[in-house]
Amino acid sequence: MKTGIQHLYIPGPTNVPEAVRQAMMVPMQDHRAPDFGDLGLGLFRDLKTLFKTEAGKVMIFPGSGTAAWEAAITNTLNPGDRVLMARHGQFSHLWIEMAKRLGLDVQVVDLAWGAGTPINEFARILGNDRHGEIKAVFVTHNETATGVTSDVALVRRAMDDCFHDALLFVDGVSSIGSIDFRMDEWGVDLAVTGSQKGLMLPPGLGILGVSPKAIAASVSNRMPRAYHDFADMLRMNETGYFPYTPPIGLLHGLRRALDRMMDEGFENVFARHHRLAKGVRAAVQAWGLDMGAEHPSLYSDTVTAIRTPQGVDAREVIKIAYDRYSCSLGSGLGPLAGKVFRIGHLGDLNEGMCMTALSIAELAMAAAGVQVRFGSGVAAAQTVYAEPVARAVQRLHAAE
Amino acid sequence: MKTGIQHLYIPGPTNVPEAVRQAMMVPMQDHRAPDFGDLGLGLFRDLKTLFKTEAGKVMIFPGSGTAAWEAAITNTLNPGDRVLMARHGQFSHLWIEMAKRLGLDVQVVDLAWGAGTPINEFARILGNDRHGEIKAVFVTHNETATGVTSDVALVRRAMDDCFHDALLFVDGVSSIGSIDFRMDEWGVDLAVTGSQKGLMLPPGLGILGVSPKAIAASVSNRMPRAYHDFADMLRMNETGYFPYTPPIGLLHGLRRALDRMMDEGFENVFARHHRLAKGVRAAVQAWGLDMGAEHPSLYSDTVTAIRTPQGVDAREVIKIAYDRYSCSLGSGLGPLAGKVFRIGHLGDLNEGMCMTALSIAELAMAAAGVQVRFGSGVAAAQTVYAEPVARAVQRLHAAE
Amino acid sequence: MKTGIQHLYIPGPTNVPEAVRQAMMVPMQDHRAPDFGDLGLGLFRDLKTLFKTEAGKVMIFPGSGTAAWEAAITNTLNPGDRVLMARHGQFSHLWIEMAKRLGLDVQVVDLAWGAGTPINEFARILGNDRHGEIKAVFVTHNETATGVTSDVALVRRAMDDCFHDALLFVDGVSSIGSIDFRMDEWGVDLAVTGSQKGLMLPPGLGILGVSPKAIAASVSNRMPRAYHDFADMLRMNETGYFPYTPPIGLLHGLRRALDRMMDEGFENVFARHHRLAKGVRAAVQAWGLDMGAEHPSLYSDTVTAIRTPQGVDAREVIKIAYDRYSCSLGSGLGPLAGKVFRIGHLGDLNEGMCMTALSIAELAMAAAGVQVRFGSGVAAAQTVYAEPVARAVQRLHAAE
Amino acid sequence: MKTGIQHLYIPGPTNVPEAVRQAMMVPMQDHRAPDFGDLGLGLFRDLKTLFKTEAGKVMIFPGSGTAAWEAAITNTLNPGDRVLMARHGQFSHLWIEMAKRLGLDVQVVDLAWGAGTPINEFARILGNDRHGEIKAVFVTHNETATGVTSDVALVRRAMDDCFHDALLFVDGVSSIGSIDFRMDEWGVDLAVTGSQKGLMLPPGLGILGVSPKAIAASVSNRMPRAYHDFADMLRMNETGYFPYTPPIGLLHGLRRALDRMMDEGFENVFARHHRLAKGVRAAVQAWGLDMGAEHPSLYSDTVTAIRTPQGVDAREVIKIAYDRYSCSLGSGLGPLAGKVFRIGHLGDLNEGMCMTALSIAELAMAAAGVQVRFGSGVAAAQTVYAEPVARAVQRLHAAE
């Protein structure tokens, strides 16, 4: 019999705000009713603002982020197309696997799990691709498995520097809505996210930003698809409707979630994530533990992977947190299993919640055998959070 | 400013029971938590009971029924495969379109919209297919657009009579959960449904029953797919988990919906649908209007399509019901647009709700110019509903 | 195992709109938080608009309408005070009983159950009360047990005609929020209502309008009370707070309910109730049955009591509606038990809902042995509801 | 724009568990339906188990704990009756005020705010009351304002020692449901609680345990009352019904709350409160601050009052916690305003939540000028919470 809040600090699904949960509690509706389209039109408009695209479109697929990944590929590439991808964590790995299954010829750059997108290596490969055989470059903006954020703008610059016209695919599942994302400025052609991360919704929506260039590619593309077809979706979306029954509750939830984010201001949402993440990272440093990310420049503002010391199985930490303290922490995936645990710090979050996660992590680590001084991580985070918010935000802007 | 219940009598999404809505209101959860798998295992078990399959598996895809249609095809057929399909309504039409897009060689039998599956014609074609070129037969169990239920068992018999070993695909989106469906007995290989019909949930789940034969076909099949891949799904489902983040809220809702249906008893659910549908049909007869279905043997227990008289646009009826009486009725689709309106009578329903739909339909028809005597349809339904339930159920069983 | 909507057509608690239910789903709050008072201040302001009082105050007590009755008495009258009351239904009867228990000297005018407030008799008694021994006159604006609405303005005129300065108490539990109520214009001193009727909330709030004269009386009054004390309440209410922990969820629900009513417009709310009630009454007439109210001028727009024919126990009608058709109808109370059943038609209501109640009532009456032609009542209501809304509202205004 | 959980650590209203919130989301119901009484009967049965009374009754009044206080007095005492009470905090103070207003002759023992019930002084006074003029002794089991729990059993012993037959009134508003309470064993005649504390519900119910002796007193008692009358309530409660419309949603919530508590086991609920409170107290000690309670034997397991150092206004701590960290802490009441802040640790609570409250309190205290070392209180609590639960519970039992 568990009592109290079931603490949820995985990097998704994230905590759903009350207001959003209420908004989803609608009685069922006719998705073909004359006034239903208004809902869709507003969502498309505001998602474009969030993705920072004016030229592109944003589509909503019933499904998960994985569905949006597949939609991105099957609508714009052809079987046998060569694509450039890097493997540096579980989600970039899974994306590679999908691309292969869908018949692409994947050129993989393998890296340590904890590395970022290999800008220089990508630049070299693209520069050497004189005949433009590479049809697409895939970038994992935020590798959820390792807590690594890569710089998409640098990839774009590398592509531009050698006048490469491949499509640029970006997995923004655990970044969009929490970390600044600039689809048009960065020249992203296909940008994928899901509902259950920064958008603070339950899982069930795959959301996809597509550039005019991607839409053009979808017209002549020959990969079979039906459910995920852009043309059907775009035609129905014109008036705010969908080609098949959409998840009505989630759409209402998305409306409320976007309203909240816009009330806070998207830039303030990003600043808040940065500030809260800084506190978590200060705690990890105080504990004397290593991060999943190789280098501070890669630290993610949405998830922190923490390496347990030699001899301590990170799964034990997670199990104790769950069983004894009603807290879900993220596990290490693939080769990182047992070596890291992760704290998700994205979505509907505040200082108190981060300190909850840290104080439970301390208890669970201690019980699992990590030499950690009680309160040390919490104190480090408090030092960050003690600072008045206004000054913290100013500092962030100054640092840019 | 609308007040009171927004009456919903479309054939899906259907009214979601309170208890199910509450069950979906869970705070977010870790879909990899050690105890999360129990939920999935229970759902798979009970869905198998509902589909009446012991040998097969039932999978749950985040998405719509359309996603499940696509999963069925891409996992078991190959590009260029010949399949046999009939077009006799909007949903059989859309299924044909999807099959073509996915590269199948579709042999279409075109029929009047309102006809059922052409058993004899199918038997003739299959009998002539000496070399087994037809790899799959597609049957729309309940054509939602016309209110027509076809006899799947007869299709199976036709296949067996000529020893045809094509796969049997069945669209049960608006039947499974409301009308008896016998996957094993009828030798169905791929049975598709969605969450938002008889299962009384919001849209967001595509549910797919697959026979051992279909699973075997998926192993050697060569059509590209990733998100919908059976192998990933079946492997994770073994322990009750999913290959990607599932729609957690909907899964909890499904749990509660199945509990309710099992409390009532699946057979009682079907009997109730039959009884309530009979009342609606008595009303249509009292109004002197024609049904969408060509013949009484085809009448659907989940949706009734009603043809408006010459000179009355059915869209007007629907518009008045919506604008003036806060009631959603189903529209005529494709060539039936303006010619029929539909009353959905499936899911969480009782006598009072059917009479609500009928009394509003009378008001809306009258306002749209149909010569209908007020109260006439309601009175005809009342004659059906006046009968004690026990006797009605007995009669149903006697009639079998 | 019941399925579908549980139809609720009792005169309270009434159906709670979705939006109101959602609004009540707030996580708990600190009722002493610095921003909590804004909620209360807004409620008091808008309740004053609903009660049509500028000079008075409206207080909200955690409890039921009965609690507000008691608060009205214990704050303004003294033990042994003579008060004038009429008994013409269960709720006026209960009010008399309470007054007696609280030590008042009640002068009762006994009438047939179905009669209205005896204006002439009251005028006579008040006229004879030369020495002003009668300290208060109690009027049941809408007697819920019989479906009788009395004319409060006429009571005020009778009092004014003889320059009587008794306090005027009005029970508006089943009228305020549904039927026009004019506290200042009618010179009402204490006006009582509850949350679970026209305000469309669950039970739990007793709401009380008090005139300056009533407040003045409360200062010198000597009846013991503490929980219901006006002075504590008014002092805390000044800033929007309460003297003890208020039912926070209900207050948020009240906020949303008032917002909805104000969106519709209070006058439109009243017109809608009148229009819907007219349909119900047309049905009763079509059935050839008698009303609980003695005379058409007394017909209530919120509840209709229907007398079953000799030999038919109204309880049987109610039982069948509940057991077989999942519908709650109101019962006959006190001497009317078994003789009437009641249809509540107030709050969050529309045409379809009234027709639902009527069609189920027909089925239940027939099963209980009433000679009723199926569809006859529904048809009569449809004739009323067929009329475009705009014209109906105009007609109402013309009739005034 | 606040984000994340709004942390609530006041001593009531407390956090309402999700499951309870869902249970309250019922559509409205007929509170006179034939099956409605089952709900009430089950509640009365399980509340008796919680109050540990077999001989007595437990009644549920729509209202607050204050309403139950009033009901207790008006039903069992007479105007002018002498009663013995102690003032040692805001809630004992308010109870004295109420008793005076209701016409009782209150003999007050005034103590420091932070003291417990003065057992010896009560014993002395009762011993001197040769003629039994004292009709009732009032004890505040848990003084919420100071975090002081008194020993009711000792009061009973003092009464028994001098054979005094006064009624024993106990305010258990912030104890019953969280701290062991033994109505029969302690000979309590009137035991008051509310819904919004240990019972984990929103405010809106006053709950009252009454002994046979108290019921007997209510028969001959002459204080006027109607709404709170025991006789009406007990008669209707016989079959599970209520004399006026009860707060239906709250009753369903109470059902679910009791189910949860019984799943955990009432004794385990108490042990959990003790264990969690111990952690909070360890933190206060680590901070070097004084408690509101005078002596460790008085420490409350449901609320801890913390005295801020000279020169630091506790209101500033509370304001910062609320404004900057979205956390509600309890304020100092009456003479303690500005001198203490309070942490409520009762109801639906776990270790993580206590550490949340403590870590925010540290931040807020530091910002308000308290010399507190970051993490020090959290660390002290962690030392308590690090201990496996089973051992902690054993130790508790050994200590008894």
mmCIF file of N, CA, C and O in Angstrom, chain C residues 40-80:
data_model
loop_
_atom_site.group_PDB
_atom_site.id
_atom_site.type_symbol
_atom_site.label_atom_id
_atom_site.label_comp_id
_atom_site.label_asym_id
_atom_site.label_seq_id
_atom_site.Cartn_x
_atom_site.Cartn_y
_atom_site.Cartn_z
ATOM 1 N N GLY C 40 -13.398 34.203 -3.276
ATOM 2 C CA GLY C 40 -14.587 34.535 -2.505
ATOM 3 C C GLY C 40 -15.218 35.861 -2.925
ATOM 4 O O GLY C 40 -16.429 35.951 -3.123
ATOM 5 N N LEU C 41 -14.389 36.861 -3.106
ATOM 6 C CA LEU C 41 -14.928 38.182 -3.458
ATOM 7 C C LEU C 41 -15.724 38.126 -4.763
ATOM 8 O O LEU C 41 -16.794 38.722 -4.879
ATOM 9 N N GLY C 42 -15.201 37.414 -5.737
ATOM 10 C CA GLY C 42 -15.909 37.291 -7.013
ATOM 11 C C GLY C 42 -17.232 36.555 -6.859
ATOM 12 O O GLY C 42 -18.247 36.922 -7.464
ATOM 13 N N LEU C 43 -17.228 35.544 -6.023
ATOM 14 C CA LEU C 43 -18.467 34.791 -5.807
ATOM 15 C C LEU C 43 -19.537 35.650 -5.148
ATOM 16 O O LEU C 43 -20.695 35.643 -5.564
ATOM 17 N N PHE C 44 -19.132 36.396 -4.132
ATOM 18 C CA PHE C 44 -20.116 37.231 -3.442
ATOM 19 C C PHE C 44 -20.706 38.257 -4.414
ATOM 20 O O PHE C 44 -21.906 38.504 -4.434
ATOM 21 N N ARG C 45 -19.849 38.843 -5.222
ATOM 22 C CA ARG C 45 -20.307 39.855 -6.184
ATOM 23 C C ARG C 45 -21.331 39.265 -7.155
ATOM 24 O O ARG C 45 -22.408 39.824 -7.364
ATOM 25 N N ASP C 46 -21.021 38.094 -7.714
ATOM 26 C CA ASP C 46 -21.911 37.553 -8.732
ATOM 27 C C ASP C 46 -23.170 36.940 -8.146
ATOM 28 O O ASP C 46 -24.226 36.955 -8.775
ATOM 29 N N LEU C 47 -23.068 36.425 -6.932
ATOM 30 C CA LEU C 47 -24.284 35.927 -6.275
ATOM 31 C C LEU C 47 -25.239 37.086 -5.993
ATOM 32 O O LEU C 47 -26.457 36.933 -6.105
ATOM 33 N N LYS C 48 -24.689 38.223 -5.654
ATOM 34 C CA LYS C 48 -25.555 39.394 -5.446
ATOM 35 C C LYS C 48 -26.303 39.742 -6.732
ATOM 36 O O LYS C 48 -27.487 40.077 -6.699
ATOM 37 N N THR C 49 -25.610 39.659 -7.845
ATOM 38 C CA THR C 49 -26.283 39.910 -9.121
ATOM 39 C C THR C 49 -27.399 38.898 -9.342
ATOM 40 O O THR C 49 -28.497 39.245 -9.782
ATOM 41 N N LEU C 50 -27.121 37.637 -9.028
ATOM 42 C CA LEU C 50 -28.137 36.598 -9.225
ATOM 43 C C LEU C 50 -29.336 36.822 -8.307
ATOM 44 O O LEU C 50 -30.485 36.675 -8.723
ATOM 45 N N PHE C 51 -29.069 37.172 -7.058
ATOM 46 C CA PHE C 51 -30.158 37.424 -6.106
ATOM 47 C C PHE C 51 -30.846 38.770 -6.392
ATOM 48 O O PHE C 51 -31.856 39.077 -5.807
ATOM 49 N N LYS C 52 -30.253 39.558 -7.274
ATOM 50 C CA LYS C 52 -30.752 40.905 -7.554
ATOM 51 C C LYS C 52 -30.833 41.747 -6.274
ATOM 52 O O LYS C 52 -31.881 42.302 -5.945
ATOM 53 N N THR C 53 -29.680 41.764 -5.604
ATOM 54 C CA THR C 53 -29.616 42.667 -4.461
ATOM 55 C C THR C 53 -28.372 43.521 -4.564
ATOM 56 O O THR C 53 -27.290 43.025 -4.909
ATOM 57 N N GLU C 54 -28.518 44.775 -4.323
ATOM 58 C CA GLU C 54 -27.356 45.652 -4.226
ATOM 59 C C GLU C 54 -27.091 45.999 -2.769
ATOM 60 O O GLU C 54 -25.955 46.118 -2.343
ATOM 61 N N ALA C 55 -28.173 46.158 -2.037
ATOM 62 C CA ALA C 55 -28.053 46.598 -0.660
ATOM 63 C C ALA C 55 -27.616 45.466 0.268
ATOM 64 O O ALA C 55 -26.956 45.695 1.274
ATOM 65 N N GLY C 56 -27.989 44.249 -0.083
ATOM 66 C CA GLY C 56 -27.752 43.134 0.821
ATOM 67 C C GLY C 56 -26.403 42.468 0.642
ATOM 68 O O GLY C 56 -25.531 42.950 -0.094
ATOM 69 N N LYS C 57 -26.231 41.389 1.356
ATOM 70 C CA LYS C 57 -25.037 40.560 1.277
ATOM 71 C C LYS C 57 -25.498 39.144 0.958
ATOM 72 O O LYS C 57 -26.615 38.750 1.311
ATOM 73 N N VAL C 58 -24.591 38.377 0.320
ATOM 74 C CA VAL C 58 -24.881 36.955 0.160
ATOM 75 C C VAL C 58 -23.769 36.177 0.842
ATOM 76 O O VAL C 58 -22.588 36.426 0.611
ATOM 77 N N MET C 59 -24.163 35.255 1.710
ATOM 78 C CA MET C 59 -23.203 34.442 2.455
ATOM 79 C C MET C 59 -23.276 32.994 1.996
ATOM 80 O O MET C 59 -24.319 32.526 1.553
ATOM 81 N N ILE C 60 -22.171 32.311 2.126
ATOM 82 C CA ILE C 60 -22.086 30.904 1.721
ATOM 83 C C ILE C 60 -21.702 30.073 2.944
ATOM 84 O O ILE C 60 -20.614 30.241 3.489
ATOM 85 N N PHE C 61 -22.600 29.197 3.364
ATOM 86 C CA PHE C 61 -22.306 28.324 4.499
ATOM 87 C C PHE C 61 -21.987 26.912 4.014
ATOM 88 O O PHE C 61 -22.699 26.388 3.160
ATOM 89 N N PRO C 62 -20.938 26.322 4.571
ATOM 90 C CA PRO C 62 -20.733 24.900 4.276
ATOM 91 C C PRO C 62 -21.874 24.141 4.929
ATOM 92 O O PRO C 62 -22.077 24.280 6.134
ATOM 93 N N GLY C 63 -22.625 23.414 4.152
ATOM 94 C CA GLY C 63 -23.790 22.709 4.678
ATOM 95 C C GLY C 63 -24.823 22.592 3.581
ATOM 96 O O GLY C 63 -24.503 22.687 2.400
ATOM 97 N N SER C 64 -26.074 22.415 3.981
ATOM 98 C CA SER C 64 -27.119 22.293 2.980
ATOM 99 C C SER C 64 -28.023 23.520 3.051
ATOM 100 O O SER C 64 -27.801 24.441 3.837
ATOM 101 N N GLY C 65 -29.060 23.535 2.227
ATOM 102 C CA GLY C 65 -30.053 24.604 2.289
ATOM 103 C C GLY C 65 -30.677 24.661 3.677
ATOM 104 O O GLY C 65 -30.996 25.739 4.190
ATOM 105 N N THR C 66 -30.819 23.494 4.293
ATOM 106 C CA THR C 66 -31.387 23.437 5.635
ATOM 107 C C THR C 66 -30.531 24.233 6.624
ATOM 108 O O THR C 66 -31.046 24.913 7.509
ATOM 109 N N ALA C 67 -29.215 24.144 6.444
ATOM 110 C CA ALA C 67 -28.317 24.924 7.302
ATOM 111 C C ALA C 67 -28.568 26.418 7.111
ATOM 112 O O ALA C 67 -28.555 27.193 8.071
ATOM 113 N N ALA C 68 -28.794 26.807 5.878
ATOM 114 C CA ALA C 68 -29.049 28.225 5.614
ATOM 115 C C ALA C 68 -30.382 28.662 6.215
ATOM 116 O O ALA C 68 -30.515 29.776 6.716
ATOM 117 N N TRP C 69 -31.383 27.783 6.157
ATOM 118 C CA TRP C 69 -32.651 28.070 6.843
ATOM 119 C C TRP C 69 -32.384 28.400 8.310
ATOM 120 O O TRP C 69 -32.897 29.368 8.852
ATOM 121 N N GLU C 70 -31.594 27.503 8.939
ATOM 122 C CA GLU C 70 -31.343 27.665 10.366
ATOM 123 C C GLU C 70 -30.563 28.951 10.641
ATOM 124 O O GLU C 70 -30.856 29.684 11.591
ATOM 125 N N ALA C 71 -29.564 29.208 9.816
ATOM 126 C CA ALA C 71 -28.776 30.435 9.979
ATOM 127 C C ALA C 71 -29.679 31.663 9.909
ATOM 128 O O ALA C 71 -29.539 32.612 10.692
ATOM 129 N N ALA C 72 -30.622 31.636 8.967
ATOM 130 C CA ALA C 72 -31.523 32.787 8.806
ATOM 131 C C ALA C 72 -32.297 33.050 10.093
ATOM 132 O O ALA C 72 -32.433 34.194 10.549
ATOM 133 N N ILE C 73 -32.787 31.979 10.668
ATOM 134 C CA ILE C 73 -33.612 32.134 11.868
ATOM 135 C C ILE C 73 -32.781 32.509 13.094
ATOM 136 O O ILE C 73 -33.102 33.468 13.804
ATOM 137 N N THR C 74 -31.699 31.756 13.329
ATOM 138 C CA THR C 74 -30.982 31.937 14.605
ATOM 139 C C THR C 74 -30.275 33.285 14.675
ATOM 140 O O THR C 74 -29.964 33.762 15.763
ATOM 141 N N ASN C 75 -30.031 33.906 13.547
ATOM 142 C CA ASN C 75 -29.351 35.188 13.549
ATOM 143 C C ASN C 75 -30.271 36.390 13.648
ATOM 144 O O ASN C 75 -29.802 37.484 13.951
ATOM 145 N N THR C 76 -31.561 36.186 13.335
ATOM 146 C CA THR C 76 -32.398 37.381 13.224
ATOM 147 C C THR C 76 -33.620 37.367 14.132
ATOM 148 O O THR C 76 -34.253 38.406 14.313
ATOM 149 N N LEU C 77 -33.979 36.212 14.666
ATOM 150 C CA LEU C 77 -35.177 36.151 15.497
ATOM 151 C C LEU C 77 -34.802 35.784 16.925
ATOM 152 O O LEU C 77 -33.678 35.353 17.190
ATOM 153 N N ASN C 78 -35.759 35.946 17.798
ATOM 154 C CA ASN C 78 -35.524 35.619 19.190
ATOM 155 C C ASN C 78 -36.474 34.524 19.640
ATOM 156 O O ASN C 78 -37.568 34.374 19.073
ATOM 157 N N PRO C 79 -36.074 33.763 20.635
ATOM 158 C CA PRO C 79 -36.953 32.709 21.144
ATOM 159 C C PRO C 79 -38.304 33.295 21.503
ATOM 160 O O PRO C 79 -38.371 34.363 22.120
ATOM 161 N N GLY C 80 -39.377 32.630 21.080
ATOM 162 C CA GLY C 80 -40.723 33.091 21.404
ATOM 163 C C GLY C 80 -41.299 34.062 20.394
ATOM 164 O O GLY C 80 -42.483 34.381 20.454
#
